[in-house]
Amino acid sequence: MKHRGDEAVPVRVDAADKTGGIARYVDDIHCAGLLHAATVRTSLPGGRLRALRQREDFDWSGFVLVTADDVPGDNALKMIERDQPLLVADGFRHAAEPVALLAHADPQRLAAIELDEEPGAAPLFDIDEALAADTRIVPDNVFTEYRLRKGDPAAGAAASAVIVEGSFHTPAQEHLYIEPQGMLAQQLPDGRLRVAGSMQCPYYVLDALVFATGLPRERIQVVQTTTGGGFGGKEDYPSMIACHAALLALKAGGRPVKLVYERGEDMRATPKRHPSRTNIRLGADAEGRLTLIDIDFALDGGGYVTLSPVVLSRGVIHAPGPYRCDNISVLGRAVATNHPPFGAFRGFGAPQSIFAMEAAMDRLAGALGLDPAELRRRNLLRSGDLFPTGNPVGADAAMHAVLEQALAESGYAERRAAHDAWNRAGHATRRGIGIATFAHGSGFTGNGELNLRSRAGLRASSDGRVEVLASTTEIGQGMATTFAQIAAAALKLPLERVSVAPTDTTQVPNSGPTVASRTCMVVGRIVQDAAAQLVERLRRDAALSPDYTPADFAAACRRHHEDYGPLIEIAQYQAPPGEAWSDDTFSGPAYAAYTWAAYVADVEVDLATLETRVTDFVAVQEVGRTIHPVIAQGQIEGGVAQGIGYALYEDVVWGDDGLMANDRLTNYIIPTSADLPPIRVYFQETAVDCPGPQGAKGLGELPMDGPGPAIANAVRHALAVDVDRLPLFPEYLLDLLGSHHKDVA
């Protein structure tokens, strides 16, 4: 145990294996007769496959080759839509689409396959060009469109004393998880197909395998191996790799097949954060009260639908920010282009739309002659107000409290004045301080959790040890530790008496995907409910006393095993009471709970190089209750570091083929520890009307939302320029300053 204040904090249950090098990732697993796989991909950004040719002068002995003709089920990846082929048979929409799969015992041996590709129409890589083009990838080049409306935007514009407008852009972002994507598939002697690998959503993989192979579910086993990070990047794409490895294994006559991407292939071919374009108009009365929020929010979806609809919906709902306004209009569109598909990434569309809103709020503050903090103070939601979706804000609303703490902890007013004085003095650097206030919904949007009907449970052995049964995956975020804590607390057992079962679809129920800040709040609550059911069952069937000790619990488990056999309790998600979400009107409670946050960034900009350095960062958030304070703090620190990379360093450079050109760690730059400031993390814990276990809410995605706008607003303060895009590269700042750069310097 470690201690934080008066609270004992357990050491992470996976710490020893990972720090000691014992944990086995998919590429650490070796099997007799193993074949190593590779993927043959398209090179053009859209077109038609005329032919696939095997070179006749090549020795093909020992190779297994799979093409679209070898897919026994449906040649499509099972996701929201089934528009993406597992293997190209004819038309394709982007470069790097898989056409053929090869496997051989020697991982160094390359096979010679030639693709005859017919180019399609001129490719579309820009959101607005795709919307305006006559060329169609899909109808109107729009995968999904959502509209959120409240009040009358025309009336809001008429009531505005000041209106500001702007167009804001955010780039793609590479997940850069520690471990590249990989899967190992084998058809077992009993005919079952076993697929193991690095993933966030085992039951997504299972569904995809059933669809692709035509095998019944009971003949497929999906197992998560130790996973080196995900951030959303291992939500949908592992299903593609699993199907590819499985197709090779089915054709290989029982030999195991491993398909692990090297880093460059991973960066080129797998999904990234959606680039965005946001046109926004904000209006306010003379007192600085918001009268109008009018937003056109568009995401680059790439060539296929994948997860764009759910990313878009969260971006749309979060676009108006945590502010009161009677007149709101948000148009959201996921746009088809000839890039590889974009997908889930920590924040799920909210970082893109929140950046635009928060940058526009600082512009509005300038137009009104108000301090940015004061403008926010006058407009933040309070309990009893209405969300943009029309439902009441709950008693847990803490925007004002987190803002005031963030301003106090950062010394905002004093530092802002000091930075102004520094900048007037003609130093070789300029300093600025910026804020962002935001909220993030926990769990799936709207009816997502209700539709999932997630299940989780507990299995008690005859000696009173308890195992948590859930398909939720440990991907570095601390799930295995927090689930054990939740179950131990609910059962009144020592933590060492509780463990988490391996993630195996033949052994654990479907508790839903490991995404959307739902792990602790949603699945953790199901675990807590299962614990209550288990205790009630032992009281009913095994004479467990109300004030039992761990020894009493073990004795009751033994009696139950003797009298009734195995002791397993499964609970199912229960939606909070109240009104339902409407997909038709985009109204109602979008999330069971929100976390509330205010972030403050200090920056210093070198006037000679226009390099920006974050010198201090304060992150204040209300999260209900932190189950494991050290893990919670680590989540915030990691998210802020990732957000600093998004704001200052990371940029996907696109080649003429629409693929990532800077596909190496040498030229895709992320911040190191030397580039990060002190990150000061503060929690407020209300636990008021929170649906999670012990009052906990989700927090994993929250810290990705705030760093980008806080840093951009700090640079705006430092250089007195309107920032409208990320990342804040020196070249971009030079363009903003233009002919005034010499005067500023």
Short mmCIF file of N, CA and C in Angstrom, two decimals, residues 47 114 207 252 288 307 518 565 578 581 611 648 695 719 731:
data_model
loop_
_atom_site.label_atom_id
_atom_site.label_comp_id
_atom_site.label_asym_id
_atom_site.label_seq_id
_atom_site.Cartn_x
_atom_site.Cartn_y
_atom_site.Cartn_z
N GLY A 47 -9.82 4.07 -56.31
CA GLY A 47 -9.79 3.54 -57.67
C GLY A 47 -10.40 2.15 -57.73
N GLU A 114 2.07 -8.24 -57.34
CA GLU A 114 1.88 -6.98 -58.06
C GLU A 114 0.40 -6.68 -58.16
N ASP A 207 -17.68 -10.25 -32.69
CA ASP A 207 -18.75 -10.01 -33.66
C ASP A 207 -18.19 -9.95 -35.08
N ALA A 252 -4.47 -22.03 -43.21
CA ALA A 252 -3.15 -22.61 -42.94
C ALA A 252 -3.23 -24.01 -42.34
N GLY A 288 -22.26 41.00 -21.48
CA GLY A 288 -21.44 39.79 -21.67
C GLY A 288 -22.20 38.50 -21.48
N LEU A 307 -16.20 4.64 -36.97
CA LEU A 307 -16.83 5.14 -35.76
C LEU A 307 -17.19 6.63 -35.84
N ARG A 518 -16.22 5.17 -19.65
CA ARG A 518 -17.31 4.37 -19.08
C ARG A 518 -16.82 3.27 -18.16
N GLY A 565 -23.19 -25.70 -5.53
CA GLY A 565 -22.22 -25.70 -6.61
C GLY A 565 -21.62 -24.33 -6.87
N GLY A 578 -35.57 8.64 -15.04
CA GLY A 578 -35.77 9.96 -15.63
C GLY A 578 -36.10 9.85 -17.11
N TRP A 581 -33.34 9.85 -23.78
CA TRP A 581 -32.72 10.58 -24.87
C TRP A 581 -33.48 10.31 -26.17
N GLU A 611 9.11 29.62 -31.03
CA GLU A 611 8.82 28.37 -30.33
C GLU A 611 8.06 28.70 -29.05
N LEU A 648 1.00 21.76 -29.54
CA LEU A 648 2.28 22.38 -29.90
C LEU A 648 3.16 21.57 -30.84
N GLY A 695 -20.04 6.91 -6.05
CA GLY A 695 -20.19 8.28 -6.55
C GLY A 695 -19.17 8.68 -7.60
N LEU A 719 0.91 37.04 -27.62
CA LEU A 719 1.27 37.68 -28.89
C LEU A 719 0.21 38.64 -29.42
N GLU A 731 6.01 28.30 -37.65
CA GLU A 731 5.66 28.80 -38.98
C GLU A 731 4.26 29.40 -38.99
#
